[in-house]
Amino acid sequence: MAKKQAKTADSLPLVAIDMGSDSVRAMAARRVAPDLFEILGVESRPQKQGNVCVEQGVITQSSNAGYVIAEILKLLANRIGEDELPMAFISVGGQSMQIAAVHSRRDQARKKEISQSLLDEMERECKEKIELRNPDVAVLGLVPSYFKLDGVEQDEMPSPEQRAALVEAHYTAFCGRKTIDTQLQKSFSQAGRVIEHSFVRPETLLSAFATCDGNHVLMNGCAVLDLGAQTTTFTAYKGGQYLINKVVPKGGYHITRMLEQQGLDFATAEVLKKKFGCASPDCLEKNVRLRIPASAEVGGDFVISTQELAEAIELKLQEILSPVLDELQKVESRINTLYITGGGSMLQGIAEYIQSKTSVRVQYGAHNLLLHSKTDEKYLSPEYTSLVGTILLGQDFRDNHKNQLVRKPGFFDRMKESTLDMFIDQN
């Protein structure tokens, strides 16, 4: 009997997962031209109250997260006509994420090619260097800053054609609590799936914007304000260096909660914010009186004007953005552009509001140039930028690691994780 040929990752669609605080999304895509992709399918599962598995960008319930990952990848496989999607790329973030500079050096004794295996080994060394010094910390992502080949500095990763005796690799390490990484690994193991590679969310966003607007934005200096449901992240970058990565544990949900406390149920408050909310009264075109059914506990109607609504939202926005604007002020002279993205960036007047607080040019981050012209318009929304950026980096990873075999966690690995969770639950 002929031996079944092992599958390579290159034979499968690119799959990206975004473990968001409001919903878990998965996207499948394929490359149709350099830096141009066709979306094959998307699946999304909103997080439900009482069964939340991700909070502030961190997995809190690995068993629930594992179930969601397995379910969403099964639905996605059915949608695009694949038997199974055993692997996925993922972007990670989280409240505790910090940055640190780290480097590795290799003397090859003589001038010779710089293999991908050498670069991978240097990356692993940098990761281990940080984690051995800090047992409670995990390196969530290593982003190349620059390389030195025989003393000559370059921003790009060495190509297979380049040769050098002395190789230096300098990285920015994104670090967080070790539980972020262990919970993520456990969740995929319990789902019977494998992380093909993980990236940090700031890297996926910056890569998407730089590919669309040109790499000069990175050299000239830019920043990303990622307005999420439960966290707001500010990242500044210039010329190969991450200058700041600041995570504020507040986001769009905190505005919704503020409205909920006025006597609305959460779903109604969320609709009110999205449909009629504005970042500031200064951004309102006209003042309108709104009458909305109050929550069952309060009864009757909730009455508010769009002027009053904007005033309430602005107060909460000031609370959320104050730490970010303090950080922005520190690097204003070093950057030219501030991209805003994430679900919260769809709040009316948010770009104008932020622009009134800074001298840096504020614009919405876009990823449309990475997608085929026939892409459904809804996938051009900022909510999908991180997924598209993850697809872009995933393709780069495959280009540098050709013919990798498809991996799947074994049965006993999954049983071990399930048994451990049962023991923890019982205690």
PDB file of N, CA and C in Angstrom, residues 138-185:
ATOM      1  N   ALA A 138       6.570  35.970  29.006  1.00  0.00           N
ATOM      2  CA  ALA A 138       6.683  35.266  27.726  1.00  0.00           C
ATOM      3  C   ALA A 138       6.915  36.293  26.632  1.00  0.00           C
ATOM      4  N   VAL A 139       7.766  35.950  25.668  1.00  0.00           N
ATOM      5  CA  VAL A 139       7.950  36.787  24.485  1.00  0.00           C
ATOM      6  C   VAL A 139       6.831  36.435  23.509  1.00  0.00           C
ATOM      7  N   LEU A 140       5.914  37.368  23.301  1.00  0.00           N
ATOM      8  CA  LEU A 140       4.746  37.127  22.450  1.00  0.00           C
ATOM      9  C   LEU A 140       5.056  37.348  20.978  1.00  0.00           C
ATOM     10  N   GLY A 141       6.094  38.120  20.710  1.00  0.00           N
ATOM     11  CA  GLY A 141       6.477  38.361  19.322  1.00  0.00           C
ATOM     12  C   GLY A 141       7.821  39.051  19.247  1.00  0.00           C
ATOM     13  N   LEU A 142       8.600  38.703  18.223  1.00  0.00           N
ATOM     14  CA  LEU A 142       9.887  39.349  17.958  1.00  0.00           C
ATOM     15  C   LEU A 142       9.802  40.015  16.590  1.00  0.00           C
ATOM     16  N   VAL A 143       9.968  41.334  16.576  1.00  0.00           N
ATOM     17  CA  VAL A 143       9.880  42.072  15.319  1.00  0.00           C
ATOM     18  C   VAL A 143      11.275  42.576  14.959  1.00  0.00           C
ATOM     19  N   PRO A 144      11.796  42.226  13.767  1.00  0.00           N
ATOM     20  CA  PRO A 144      13.139  42.682  13.387  1.00  0.00           C
ATOM     21  C   PRO A 144      13.236  44.202  13.358  1.00  0.00           C
ATOM     22  N   SER A 145      14.304  44.751  13.955  1.00  0.00           N
ATOM     23  CA  SER A 145      14.565  46.188  13.900  1.00  0.00           C
ATOM     24  C   SER A 145      15.587  46.486  12.798  1.00  0.00           C
ATOM     25  N   TYR A 146      16.746  45.817  12.856  1.00  0.00           N
ATOM     26  CA  TYR A 146      17.747  45.952  11.795  1.00  0.00           C
ATOM     27  C   TYR A 146      18.761  44.812  11.925  1.00  0.00           C
ATOM     28  N   PHE A 147      19.582  44.661  10.891  1.00  0.00           N
ATOM     29  CA  PHE A 147      20.606  43.616  10.860  1.00  0.00           C
ATOM     30  C   PHE A 147      21.950  44.257  10.529  1.00  0.00           C
ATOM     31  N   LYS A 148      23.018  43.603  10.966  1.00  0.00           N
ATOM     32  CA  LYS A 148      24.369  44.022  10.586  1.00  0.00           C
ATOM     33  C   LYS A 148      25.088  42.818   9.982  1.00  0.00           C
ATOM     34  N   LEU A 149      25.565  42.986   8.754  1.00  0.00           N
ATOM     35  CA  LEU A 149      26.315  41.935   8.069  1.00  0.00           C
ATOM     36  C   LEU A 149      27.741  42.426   7.891  1.00  0.00           C
ATOM     37  N   ASP A 150      28.675  41.804   8.625  1.00  0.00           N
ATOM     38  CA  ASP A 150      30.084  42.236   8.631  1.00  0.00           C
ATOM     39  C   ASP A 150      30.187  43.738   8.917  1.00  0.00           C
ATOM     40  N   GLY A 151      29.394  44.201   9.873  1.00  0.00           N
ATOM     41  CA  GLY A 151      29.442  45.594  10.319  1.00  0.00           C
ATOM     42  C   GLY A 151      28.616  46.571   9.515  1.00  0.00           C
ATOM     43  N   VAL A 152      28.020  46.120   8.398  1.00  0.00           N
ATOM     44  CA  VAL A 152      27.212  47.004   7.548  1.00  0.00           C
ATOM     45  C   VAL A 152      25.742  46.847   7.925  1.00  0.00           C
ATOM     46  N   GLU A 153      25.104  47.951   8.329  1.00  0.00           N
ATOM     47  CA  GLU A 153      23.727  47.899   8.823  1.00  0.00           C
ATOM     48  C   GLU A 153      22.722  47.928   7.669  1.00  0.00           C
ATOM     49  N   GLN A 154      21.638  47.160   7.822  1.00  0.00           N
ATOM     50  CA  GLN A 154      20.546  47.193   6.856  1.00  0.00           C
ATOM     51  C   GLN A 154      19.225  46.942   7.581  1.00  0.00           C
ATOM     52  N   ASP A 155      18.133  47.520   7.048  1.00  0.00           N
ATOM     53  CA  ASP A 155      16.816  47.353   7.671  1.00  0.00           C
ATOM     54  C   ASP A 155      16.159  46.034   7.277  1.00  0.00           C
ATOM     55  N   GLU A 156      16.436  45.579   6.059  1.00  0.00           N
ATOM     56  CA  GLU A 156      15.752  44.385   5.546  1.00  0.00           C
ATOM     57  C   GLU A 156      16.372  43.103   6.101  1.00  0.00           C
ATOM     58  N   MET A 157      15.542  42.083   6.189  1.00  0.00           N
ATOM     59  CA  MET A 157      16.041  40.766   6.579  1.00  0.00           C
ATOM     60  C   MET A 157      16.990  40.259   5.499  1.00  0.00           C
ATOM     61  N   PRO A 158      18.115  39.660   5.875  1.00  0.00           N
ATOM     62  CA  PRO A 158      19.071  39.168   4.867  1.00  0.00           C
ATOM     63  C   PRO A 158      18.412  38.199   3.883  1.00  0.00           C
ATOM     64  N   SER A 159      18.761  38.374   2.627  1.00  0.00           N
ATOM     65  CA  SER A 159      18.220  37.484   1.588  1.00  0.00           C
ATOM     66  C   SER A 159      19.140  36.279   1.422  1.00  0.00           C
ATOM     67  N   PRO A 160      18.644  35.196   0.802  1.00  0.00           N
ATOM     68  CA  PRO A 160      19.484  33.996   0.597  1.00  0.00           C
ATOM     69  C   PRO A 160      20.740  34.266  -0.233  1.00  0.00           C
ATOM     70  N   GLU A 161      20.702  35.347  -1.038  1.00  0.00           N
ATOM     71  CA  GLU A 161      21.858  35.655  -1.892  1.00  0.00           C
ATOM     72  C   GLU A 161      22.983  36.363  -1.131  1.00  0.00           C
ATOM     73  N   GLN A 162      22.651  36.950   0.019  1.00  0.00           N
ATOM     74  CA  GLN A 162      23.662  37.693   0.776  1.00  0.00           C
ATOM     75  C   GLN A 162      24.576  36.748   1.549  1.00  0.00           C
ATOM     76  N   ARG A 163      25.823  37.175   1.707  1.00  0.00           N
ATOM     77  CA  ARG A 163      26.816  36.368   2.416  1.00  0.00           C
ATOM     78  C   ARG A 163      27.535  37.244   3.440  1.00  0.00           C
ATOM     79  N   ALA A 164      27.876  36.658   4.581  1.00  0.00           N
ATOM     80  CA  ALA A 164      28.595  37.403   5.625  1.00  0.00           C
ATOM     81  C   ALA A 164      29.225  36.412   6.586  1.00  0.00           C
ATOM     82  N   ALA A 165      30.307  36.852   7.241  1.00  0.00           N
ATOM     83  CA  ALA A 165      30.935  36.036   8.284  1.00  0.00           C
ATOM     84  C   ALA A 165      30.320  36.374   9.639  1.00  0.00           C
ATOM     85  N   LEU A 166      30.151  37.671   9.907  1.00  0.00           N
ATOM     86  CA  LEU A 166      29.602  38.113  11.192  1.00  0.00           C
ATOM     87  C   LEU A 166      28.184  38.648  10.981  1.00  0.00           C
ATOM     88  N   VAL A 167      27.221  38.018  11.655  1.00  0.00           N
ATOM     89  CA  VAL A 167      25.808  38.381  11.499  1.00  0.00           C
ATOM     90  C   VAL A 167      25.250  38.853  12.836  1.00  0.00           C
ATOM     91  N   GLU A 168      24.648  40.038  12.834  1.00  0.00           N
ATOM     92  CA  GLU A 168      23.955  40.551  14.016  1.00  0.00           C
ATOM     93  C   GLU A 168      22.489  40.775  13.664  1.00  0.00           C
ATOM     94  N   ALA A 169      21.603  40.340  14.557  1.00  0.00           N
ATOM     95  CA  ALA A 169      20.159  40.558  14.372  1.00  0.00           C
ATOM     96  C   ALA A 169      19.625  41.295  15.595  1.00  0.00           C
ATOM     97  N   HIS A 170      18.986  42.436  15.359  1.00  0.00           N
ATOM     98  CA  HIS A 170      18.423  43.254  16.433  1.00  0.00           C
ATOM     99  C   HIS A 170      16.899  43.233  16.327  1.00  0.00           C
ATOM    100  N   TYR A 171      16.231  42.967  17.444  1.00  0.00           N
ATOM    101  CA  TYR A 171      14.781  42.819  17.459  1.00  0.00           C
ATOM    102  C   TYR A 171      14.146  43.701  18.525  1.00  0.00           C
ATOM    103  N   THR A 172      12.853  43.992  18.319  1.00  0.00           N
ATOM    104  CA  THR A 172      12.007  44.496  19.399  1.00  0.00           C
ATOM    105  C   THR A 172      11.181  43.317  19.890  1.00  0.00           C
ATOM    106  N   ALA A 173      11.301  43.020  21.160  1.00  0.00           N
ATOM    107  CA  ALA A 173      10.536  41.915  21.760  1.00  0.00           C
ATOM    108  C   ALA A 173       9.285  42.480  22.412  1.00  0.00           C
ATOM    109  N   PHE A 174       8.139  41.939  22.043  1.00  0.00           N
ATOM    110  CA  PHE A 174       6.877  42.271  22.710  1.00  0.00           C
ATOM    111  C   PHE A 174       6.647  41.209  23.778  1.00  0.00           C
ATOM    112  N   CYS A 175       6.638  41.643  25.026  1.00  0.00           N
ATOM    113  CA  CYS A 175       6.566  40.706  26.150  1.00  0.00           C
ATOM    114  C   CYS A 175       5.280  40.914  26.939  1.00  0.00           C
ATOM    115  N   GLY A 176       4.813  39.835  27.545  1.00  0.00           N
ATOM    116  CA  GLY A 176       3.622  39.905  28.381  1.00  0.00           C
ATOM    117  C   GLY A 176       3.655  38.817  29.421  1.00  0.00           C
ATOM    118  N   ARG A 177       2.625  38.769  30.235  1.00  0.00           N
ATOM    119  CA  ARG A 177       2.550  37.710  31.241  1.00  0.00           C
ATOM    120  C   ARG A 177       2.584  36.338  30.570  1.00  0.00           C
ATOM    121  N   LYS A 178       3.253  35.398  31.199  1.00  0.00           N
ATOM    122  CA  LYS A 178       3.404  34.063  30.625  1.00  0.00           C
ATOM    123  C   LYS A 178       2.069  33.382  30.382  1.00  0.00           C
ATOM    124  N   THR A 179       1.084  33.721  31.229  1.00  0.00           N
ATOM    125  CA  THR A 179      -0.244  33.100  31.083  1.00  0.00           C
ATOM    126  C   THR A 179      -0.885  33.427  29.735  1.00  0.00           C
ATOM    127  N   ILE A 180      -0.528  34.573  29.145  1.00  0.00           N
ATOM    128  CA  ILE A 180      -1.083  34.916  27.820  1.00  0.00           C
ATOM    129  C   ILE A 180      -0.715  33.837  26.814  1.00  0.00           C
ATOM    130  N   ASP A 181       0.574  33.452  26.832  1.00  0.00           N
ATOM    131  CA  ASP A 181       1.065  32.445  25.887  1.00  0.00           C
ATOM    132  C   ASP A 181       0.552  31.046  26.233  1.00  0.00           C
ATOM    133  N   THR A 182       0.592  30.679  27.513  1.00  0.00           N
ATOM    134  CA  THR A 182       0.163  29.317  27.888  1.00  0.00           C
ATOM    135  C   THR A 182      -1.325  29.113  27.619  1.00  0.00           C
ATOM    136  N   GLN A 183      -2.148  30.123  27.894  1.00  0.00           N
ATOM    137  CA  GLN A 183      -3.587  30.003  27.634  1.00  0.00           C
ATOM    138  C   GLN A 183      -3.866  29.876  26.142  1.00  0.00           C
ATOM    139  N   LEU A 184      -3.096  30.602  25.335  1.00  0.00           N
ATOM    140  CA  LEU A 184      -3.266  30.532  23.884  1.00  0.00           C
ATOM    141  C   LEU A 184      -2.891  29.144  23.368  1.00  0.00           C
ATOM    142  N   GLN A 185      -1.748  28.621  23.819  1.00  0.00           N
ATOM    143  CA  GLN A 185      -1.307  27.288  23.387  1.00  0.00           C
ATOM    144  C   GLN A 185      -2.297  26.215  23.824  1.00  0.00           C
TER     145      GLN A 185
END
